Amino acid sequence: MTDSDGKPHQGSAAPDGDPGYADRVYRSVPGVISGVLLLAVAAWLIGDAALNGTGKTPAVSLAAVPVFAFPVIAYTLRPAVLANDRRLVVRNPWRTITAPWAAVDALRAGYSVELLAEGKKYQVWAVPVSLRQRKRANRVRARGGAPEHTSRMGMVFGGGGASAGSSVLGSSDPTRAWSDQVTSVLQEMAERNASRPDAAGPVVVRWCWWAIAPTLLGLAALITVIVV
């Protein structure tokens, strides 16, 4: 989270006496927008079917709500990366990975962004890699030009739809693609904070049951309505 000037909100002091800051949050704007649009269209279609449908149509449409809504929320609105001076939280569609910086081996951006921690690899859904954006950024850097523009939204949200010049807070090279900037910033945070006494501990992986359970129950209800 940042102030209007792009700086993180200052919070309570850290155990070592340094100023504490709220999480930096990274997520894909195109993903959020597509999720909102999909939910809006689905609400209109399902609402129309429930109100005007005949036979099993209203029951089937209502039973389909959680089967559609929760996966859409999980894949578009939920993914996010939260980082502070103690740990990294990767919120993927169905799981949340919490990795203290001391447990982080590396972050890398290839065809996707990956977190390597305690010998395991985790995909980072919230930071999609755009090869087109990367090529555009390479062209800008090859020309020796400045970034096309600096997006304040890119400092916190960014995403695959941002231009190659969208600047990420803390990035040393704003001409790079957004995903590469985010990966670089997180890698620097890992290296800088790994030795902190409050940045130690195991990686914790939790399933997102508030999205999984309704989806499975809705699927069972949908099958029952269709079959009975």
Short mmCIF file of C-alpha atoms in Angstrom, two decimals:
data_model
loop_
_atom_site.label_atom_id
_atom_site.label_comp_id
_atom_site.label_asym_id
_atom_site.label_seq_id
_atom_site.Cartn_x
_atom_site.Cartn_y
_atom_site.Cartn_z
CA MET A 1 0.00 0.00 0.00
CA THR A 2 1.30 3.46 -0.79
CA ASP A 3 0.62 7.09 -0.05
CA SER A 4 -0.51 9.43 -2.80
CA ASP A 5 3.17 10.25 -3.50
CA GLY A 6 3.93 6.57 -4.14
CA LYS A 7 5.74 5.93 -0.85
CA PRO A 8 4.72 3.07 1.46
CA HIS A 9 2.64 3.99 4.50
CA GLN A 10 4.83 4.09 7.60
CA GLY A 11 3.58 1.81 10.34
CA SER A 12 4.84 0.66 13.70
CA ALA A 13 8.56 0.28 14.29
CA ALA A 14 10.19 -3.03 13.45
CA PRO A 15 11.84 -5.08 16.23
CA ASP A 16 15.30 -3.81 15.28
CA GLY A 17 14.21 -0.20 15.61
CA ASP A 18 13.87 0.52 11.89
CA PRO A 19 10.64 2.14 10.67
CA GLY A 20 7.95 -0.41 9.78
CA TYR A 21 6.00 -0.22 6.54
CA ALA A 22 2.77 -1.69 5.28
CA ASP A 23 2.82 -4.28 2.52
CA ARG A 24 3.67 -3.44 -1.04
CA VAL A 25 0.93 -5.00 -3.15
CA TYR A 26 1.36 -6.14 -6.74
CA ARG A 27 -1.46 -7.43 -8.91
CA SER A 28 -2.55 -7.43 -12.54
CA VAL A 29 -4.96 -4.65 -13.51
CA PRO A 30 -6.11 -6.46 -16.70
CA GLY A 31 -6.87 -9.52 -14.57
CA VAL A 32 -8.97 -7.54 -12.12
CA ILE A 33 -10.85 -5.75 -14.90
CA SER A 34 -11.57 -8.98 -16.80
CA GLY A 35 -12.83 -10.59 -13.58
CA VAL A 36 -15.23 -7.75 -12.85
CA LEU A 37 -16.54 -7.81 -16.42
CA LEU A 38 -17.01 -11.60 -16.39
CA LEU A 39 -18.92 -11.46 -13.10
CA ALA A 40 -21.11 -8.62 -14.39
CA VAL A 41 -21.99 -10.49 -17.60
CA ALA A 42 -22.61 -13.72 -15.68
CA ALA A 43 -24.86 -11.93 -13.18
CA TRP A 44 -26.95 -10.54 -16.03
CA LEU A 45 -27.22 -13.87 -17.88
CA ILE A 46 -27.88 -15.97 -14.79
CA GLY A 47 -30.36 -13.44 -13.42
CA ASP A 48 -32.27 -13.44 -16.69
CA ALA A 49 -32.31 -17.26 -16.79
CA ALA A 50 -33.48 -17.50 -13.18
CA LEU A 51 -36.29 -14.98 -13.65
CA ASN A 52 -37.47 -15.85 -17.15
CA GLY A 53 -36.41 -19.46 -17.66
CA THR A 54 -38.76 -22.42 -17.74
CA GLY A 55 -38.52 -25.97 -16.45
CA LYS A 56 -35.17 -26.72 -14.82
CA THR A 57 -33.53 -23.59 -16.21
CA PRO A 58 -33.96 -21.38 -13.10
CA ALA A 59 -32.68 -24.10 -10.76
CA VAL A 60 -29.75 -24.97 -13.03
CA SER A 61 -28.77 -21.33 -13.43
CA LEU A 62 -28.81 -20.70 -9.69
CA ALA A 63 -26.84 -23.87 -8.96
CA ALA A 64 -24.26 -22.74 -11.51
CA VAL A 65 -23.57 -19.47 -9.66
CA PRO A 66 -20.88 -20.75 -7.26
CA VAL A 67 -19.41 -23.05 -9.92
CA PHE A 68 -18.73 -20.02 -12.11
CA ALA A 69 -18.34 -17.15 -9.65
CA PHE A 70 -15.77 -18.55 -7.23
CA PRO A 71 -13.29 -19.80 -9.89
CA VAL A 72 -13.54 -16.43 -11.66
CA ILE A 73 -12.85 -14.64 -8.38
CA ALA A 74 -10.02 -17.04 -7.59
CA TYR A 75 -8.27 -16.59 -10.94
CA THR A 76 -8.84 -12.88 -11.54
CA LEU A 77 -9.56 -10.92 -8.34
CA ARG A 78 -7.75 -12.96 -5.69
CA PRO A 79 -4.16 -13.24 -7.06
CA ALA A 80 -1.81 -10.75 -5.44
CA VAL A 81 1.72 -10.46 -4.13
CA LEU A 82 2.24 -8.76 -0.77
CA ALA A 83 5.73 -7.94 0.46
CA ASN A 84 7.13 -6.20 3.49
CA ASP A 85 10.48 -6.29 5.29
CA ARG A 86 9.71 -9.62 6.99
CA ARG A 87 8.07 -11.88 4.43
CA LEU A 88 6.59 -12.42 0.99
CA VAL A 89 2.99 -13.55 0.53
CA VAL A 90 1.99 -15.02 -2.83
CA ARG A 91 -1.77 -15.28 -3.19
CA ASN A 92 -2.51 -17.69 -6.03
CA PRO A 93 -5.99 -18.83 -7.16
CA TRP A 94 -6.30 -21.78 -4.78
CA ARG A 95 -3.35 -21.43 -2.40
CA THR A 96 -1.56 -18.79 -0.36
CA ILE A 97 2.20 -19.14 0.04
CA THR A 98 3.80 -17.23 2.91
CA ALA A 99 7.59 -17.21 2.69
CA PRO A 100 9.79 -15.40 5.21
CA TRP A 101 12.64 -13.75 3.33
CA ALA A 102 15.22 -16.06 4.90
CA ALA A 103 13.44 -19.02 3.28
CA VAL A 104 13.39 -17.47 -0.20
CA ASP A 105 16.04 -18.92 -2.52
CA ALA A 106 15.25 -16.73 -5.54
CA LEU A 107 12.60 -15.11 -7.69
CA ARG A 108 12.88 -15.39 -11.44
CA ALA A 109 10.91 -14.28 -14.49
CA GLY A 110 11.03 -16.50 -17.56
CA TYR A 111 7.80 -17.35 -19.34
CA SER A 112 6.19 -16.93 -15.92
CA VAL A 113 7.29 -15.52 -12.58
CA GLU A 114 8.39 -18.18 -10.11
CA LEU A 115 9.20 -18.18 -6.42
CA LEU A 116 11.90 -20.64 -5.33
CA ALA A 117 11.82 -21.33 -1.60
CA GLU A 118 13.09 -24.23 0.50
CA GLY A 119 13.86 -26.23 -2.63
CA LYS A 120 10.31 -25.91 -4.03
CA LYS A 121 8.95 -23.86 -6.92
CA TYR A 122 5.74 -21.82 -6.81
CA GLN A 123 4.08 -19.96 -9.67
CA VAL A 124 3.28 -16.29 -9.04
CA TRP A 125 -0.09 -15.75 -10.70
CA ALA A 126 -0.43 -12.08 -9.78
CA VAL A 127 2.57 -11.03 -11.88
CA PRO A 128 1.91 -12.27 -15.42
CA VAL A 129 4.73 -12.17 -17.97
CA SER A 130 3.97 -10.42 -21.24
CA LEU A 131 6.44 -11.34 -23.99
CA ARG A 132 5.10 -8.49 -26.14
CA GLN A 133 5.73 -6.03 -23.31
CA ARG A 134 9.21 -7.46 -22.79
CA LYS A 135 10.06 -7.07 -26.49
CA ARG A 136 8.75 -3.50 -26.44
CA ALA A 137 10.87 -2.74 -23.38
CA ASN A 138 13.93 -4.22 -25.10
CA ARG A 139 13.34 -1.96 -28.12
CA VAL A 140 13.11 1.09 -25.86
CA ARG A 141 16.33 0.15 -24.08
CA ALA A 142 18.08 -0.58 -27.41
CA ARG A 143 17.22 2.94 -28.58
CA GLY A 144 18.57 4.31 -25.33
CA GLY A 145 15.31 6.12 -24.81
CA ALA A 146 13.44 6.99 -21.64
CA PRO A 147 10.38 4.97 -20.59
CA GLU A 148 7.27 5.74 -22.59
CA HIS A 149 5.46 6.90 -19.48
CA THR A 150 5.48 6.40 -15.77
CA SER A 151 2.24 5.04 -14.37
CA ARG A 152 1.51 5.72 -10.72
CA MET A 153 -0.92 2.80 -10.84
CA GLY A 154 1.95 0.61 -12.00
CA MET A 155 3.74 1.24 -8.72
CA VAL A 156 1.18 -0.82 -6.87
CA PHE A 157 -0.92 -2.68 -9.40
CA GLY A 158 0.72 -2.68 -12.83
CA GLY A 159 -0.05 -5.72 -14.93
CA GLY A 160 0.24 -7.30 -18.31
CA GLY A 161 -1.62 -4.47 -19.96
CA ALA A 162 0.70 -1.74 -18.77
CA SER A 163 3.20 -0.27 -21.19
CA ALA A 164 6.82 -1.24 -21.17
CA GLY A 165 7.58 1.99 -19.38
CA SER A 166 5.28 1.54 -16.40
CA SER A 167 7.47 2.24 -13.40
CA VAL A 168 7.49 0.01 -10.33
CA LEU A 169 8.36 1.58 -6.98
CA GLY A 170 11.97 0.70 -6.13
CA SER A 171 12.90 -0.48 -9.62
CA SER A 172 16.37 0.51 -10.81
CA ASP A 173 15.38 0.26 -14.48
CA PRO A 174 11.86 1.56 -15.32
CA THR A 175 12.37 0.70 -19.02
CA ARG A 176 12.07 -3.03 -18.28
CA ALA A 177 8.79 -4.94 -18.57
CA TRP A 178 6.54 -4.65 -15.53
CA SER A 179 6.89 -8.30 -14.53
CA ASP A 180 10.69 -8.09 -14.75
CA GLN A 181 10.72 -4.93 -12.63
CA VAL A 182 8.53 -6.53 -9.95
CA THR A 183 10.68 -9.67 -9.91
CA SER A 184 13.85 -7.60 -9.58
CA VAL A 185 12.42 -5.50 -6.74
CA LEU A 186 11.27 -8.61 -4.85
CA GLN A 187 14.64 -10.30 -5.36
CA GLU A 188 16.38 -7.22 -3.96
CA MET A 189 14.03 -7.24 -0.97
CA ALA A 190 14.83 -10.92 -0.38
CA GLU A 191 18.57 -10.30 -0.44
CA ARG A 192 18.30 -7.21 1.74
CA ASN A 193 16.01 -8.68 4.40
CA ALA A 194 17.12 -12.33 4.56
CA SER A 195 19.39 -11.66 7.52
CA ARG A 196 16.75 -9.92 9.62
CA PRO A 197 15.93 -11.86 12.82
CA ASP A 198 12.20 -11.41 12.22
CA ALA A 199 12.44 -12.66 8.61
CA ALA A 200 13.19 -16.29 9.53
CA GLY A 201 10.83 -19.26 9.57
CA PRO A 202 9.40 -21.97 7.32
CA VAL A 203 7.33 -21.52 4.20
CA VAL A 204 3.63 -21.92 4.97
CA VAL A 205 1.15 -23.01 2.27
CA ARG A 206 -2.57 -22.71 2.93
CA TRP A 207 -5.45 -23.76 0.70
CA CYS A 208 -8.10 -21.18 -0.09
CA TRP A 209 -11.07 -23.12 1.27
CA TRP A 210 -13.48 -20.19 1.08
CA ALA A 211 -13.22 -20.51 -2.72
CA ILE A 212 -12.70 -24.28 -3.02
CA ALA A 213 -15.55 -25.45 -0.78
CA PRO A 214 -18.37 -23.40 -2.40
CA THR A 215 -17.15 -24.41 -5.85
CA LEU A 216 -17.27 -28.12 -5.00
CA LEU A 217 -20.63 -27.83 -3.23
CA GLY A 218 -22.02 -25.85 -6.14
CA LEU A 219 -20.77 -28.46 -8.60
CA ALA A 220 -22.46 -31.21 -6.60
CA ALA A 221 -25.69 -29.19 -6.49
CA LEU A 222 -25.51 -28.49 -10.23
CA ILE A 223 -25.05 -32.18 -11.07
CA THR A 224 -27.92 -33.10 -8.77
CA VAL A 225 -30.27 -30.56 -10.34
CA ILE A 226 -29.42 -31.71 -13.84
CA VAL A 227 -29.72 -35.43 -13.10
CA VAL A 228 -32.79 -35.44 -10.86
#
